[in-house]
Amino acid sequence: MEEPLTIEGGHPLQGRVRISGAKNASLVIMAATVMVPGETILENVPCIRDVEVLADILECLGARVTRLEDGNLSIYVPDDIKVETPYELAKKLRASNLLLGSLLGKKREARICLPGGCDIGSRPMDLHLKGLAALGAEVRLEHGFVEARAGKLVGNRVYLDFPSVGATENIMMLAALTPGYTVIENAAKEPEIVDLANFLNAVGGKIRGAGTDLIRIEGVAELKATRYAVIPDRIEAGTYMTAAVATGGDVLVENVIPTHLYPIMAKLQETGAVIREENGGLRVQAGAEILPVDIKTLPYPGFPTDLQSQMMALLSVARGTSVIVENVFENRFRMVDEIKRMGARIKVEGHTAVVEGVPRLYGARVKATDLRAGAALAIAALMAEGVTEIENPYYIYRGYENFKSKLRNLGARVI
Ligand code: UD1
């Protein structure tokens, strides 16, 4: 059992925080390296648990993953990489399902253990499997594994019923090494998709249109290793921006791509915060009070589901009532019962949460139920009167690099 994360609230965050490389871009690009023989060097891959688990999975497949002295990640992929992910590791990480497209592309077969990860909804893989099958893969679900064989692969049109991030990524990876043209319609448009496309193009792939809902991929015969820098983490940035506003703080958030942050900036500004570009970063200053706002989570460029819980924590002390609609993952309200233990007044009805602002939260012992819920409880703890102990803090460390030290540097009392 890991020590709870203990935070004494009531101290405004002040100063600068440097944002790490994006977790979700790092994970998918790491998965994509199995298609690239030789040594790929990745810059800006954060030191977080999810990255460690995926690195362990890659090693089990026969790759050599090394954190270099300069902090970059070296991934050496031999020709005879194995095609089956190990159950014990894969069940810890949802993103291990991204090895399906890459292994199938490279080895023409894959056996992927149905993945685990945060429990935020049923998270099926039907769209991934439909897409891979459209390119000619024979896919079977058996004994908790997805088994896929290449059959005769050839590019095709794939329409996604929903712009799933993971499905778009798996199809892009397989298509990169599939003869002919593939077109993904209603593709996900997240910045991490664009980063994957940029990586695949850097290693010799031919992908156009990433970042729009129509991605065109011309298959190539092989990919060649290179060096690539991962984009900054917009969700980590949004988390510190929200924490700055929640604590009445003033924080310069450095190493960000501001356009990726427009959805969260717009909502924080509606709550009364002042945000402007300064010295290449974003300076976030809390307003005199927190105004209520309504939020609907949507695929990018809508408001990200990965920042919904953090906003809920902030709005729990707004001057009025906010309505939050979660359209992406059905279990993202599991943290409501925890934050209510700190005095929040929130009613959940299906996909909708009604958050009635209270004057203040109080420290309590609470439990992180997933990664973003953990971050949200940390924000609640930073605002609360007294001390909060967050159990299961490992959820937070799955996705936030140096979480405690970054908060301490901003003046938080993390005990
Ligand atoms: C990725 C991110 C996650 C983020 C999410 C939405 C990674 C490692 N994780 O997750 O942090 O919250 O995007 O931005 O990048 N769905 C289906 N069938 C499928 C696939 C998905 O019904 O085959 C549903 C899911 O259950 C969910 C919704 O589509 O309700 C969105 O899922 P998706 O976009 O695929 O998210 P992930 O790729 O799992």
Short mmCIF file of C-alpha atoms and ligand atoms in Angstrom, two decimals, residues 24 27 94-95 123-128 162-166 190 305-306 328-329 332, ligand 1:
data_model
loop_
_atom_site.label_atom_id
_atom_site.label_comp_id
_atom_site.label_asym_id
_atom_site.label_seq_id
_atom_site.Cartn_x
_atom_site.Cartn_y
_atom_site.Cartn_z
CA ASN A 24 -1.06 9.99 -24.36
CA LEU A 27 2.24 6.06 -25.16
CA ARG A 94 -5.38 0.52 -21.35
CA ALA A 95 -2.96 1.96 -23.89
CA ARG A 123 -14.27 1.17 -23.02
CA PRO A 124 -14.96 -1.42 -25.70
CA MET A 125 -12.75 -1.95 -28.77
CA ASP A 126 -15.38 -2.56 -31.42
CA LEU A 127 -14.35 0.47 -33.51
CA HIS A 128 -10.69 -0.57 -33.43
CA PHE A 162 -17.56 7.83 -33.05
CA PRO A 163 -14.22 9.65 -33.36
CA SER A 164 -12.41 7.28 -30.98
CA VAL A 165 -8.84 8.31 -30.23
CA GLY A 166 -7.52 4.78 -29.77
CA GLU A 190 -6.90 15.28 -30.86
CA THR A 305 -13.15 14.60 -20.67
CA ASP A 306 -9.67 14.35 -19.11
CA VAL A 328 -17.38 10.60 -23.49
CA PHE A 329 -16.95 8.21 -20.55
CA ARG A 332 -16.22 9.77 -14.92
C1 UD1 B 1 -7.97 8.23 -25.07
C2 UD1 B 1 -7.07 8.74 -23.98
C3 UD1 B 1 -7.90 9.14 -22.76
C4 UD1 B 1 -8.99 10.13 -23.15
C5 UD1 B 1 -9.81 9.60 -24.32
C6 UD1 B 1 -10.83 10.60 -24.84
C7 UD1 B 1 -5.00 7.49 -24.36
C8 UD1 B 1 -4.06 6.47 -23.89
N1 UD1 B 1 -6.13 7.69 -23.62
O1 UD1 B 1 -8.60 7.06 -24.58
O2 UD1 B 1 -7.02 9.74 -21.80
O3 UD1 B 1 -9.85 10.34 -22.06
O4 UD1 B 1 -8.93 9.25 -25.41
O5 UD1 B 1 -10.21 11.79 -25.19
O6 UD1 B 1 -4.76 8.17 -25.35
N2 UD1 B 1 -15.42 3.58 -27.71
C9 UD1 B 1 -16.23 2.62 -28.24
N3 UD1 B 1 -15.69 1.66 -29.05
C10 UD1 B 1 -14.36 1.64 -29.36
C11 UD1 B 1 -13.53 2.63 -28.83
C12 UD1 B 1 -14.08 3.60 -28.00
O7 UD1 B 1 -17.43 2.61 -27.98
O8 UD1 B 1 -13.92 0.75 -30.11
C13 UD1 B 1 -15.97 4.60 -26.80
C14 UD1 B 1 -15.38 4.53 -25.41
O9 UD1 B 1 -16.03 3.57 -24.62
C15 UD1 B 1 -15.59 5.92 -24.90
C16 UD1 B 1 -15.43 6.77 -26.15
O10 UD1 B 1 -15.62 5.88 -27.26
O11 UD1 B 1 -16.89 6.08 -24.41
C17 UD1 B 1 -14.10 7.46 -26.28
O12 UD1 B 1 -13.06 6.52 -26.29
P1 UD1 B 1 -11.68 6.76 -27.06
O13 UD1 B 1 -11.70 8.06 -27.76
O14 UD1 B 1 -11.40 5.52 -27.83
O15 UD1 B 1 -10.67 6.87 -25.84
P2 UD1 B 1 -9.34 6.06 -25.59
O16 UD1 B 1 -8.56 5.99 -26.86
O17 UD1 B 1 -9.62 4.84 -24.82
#
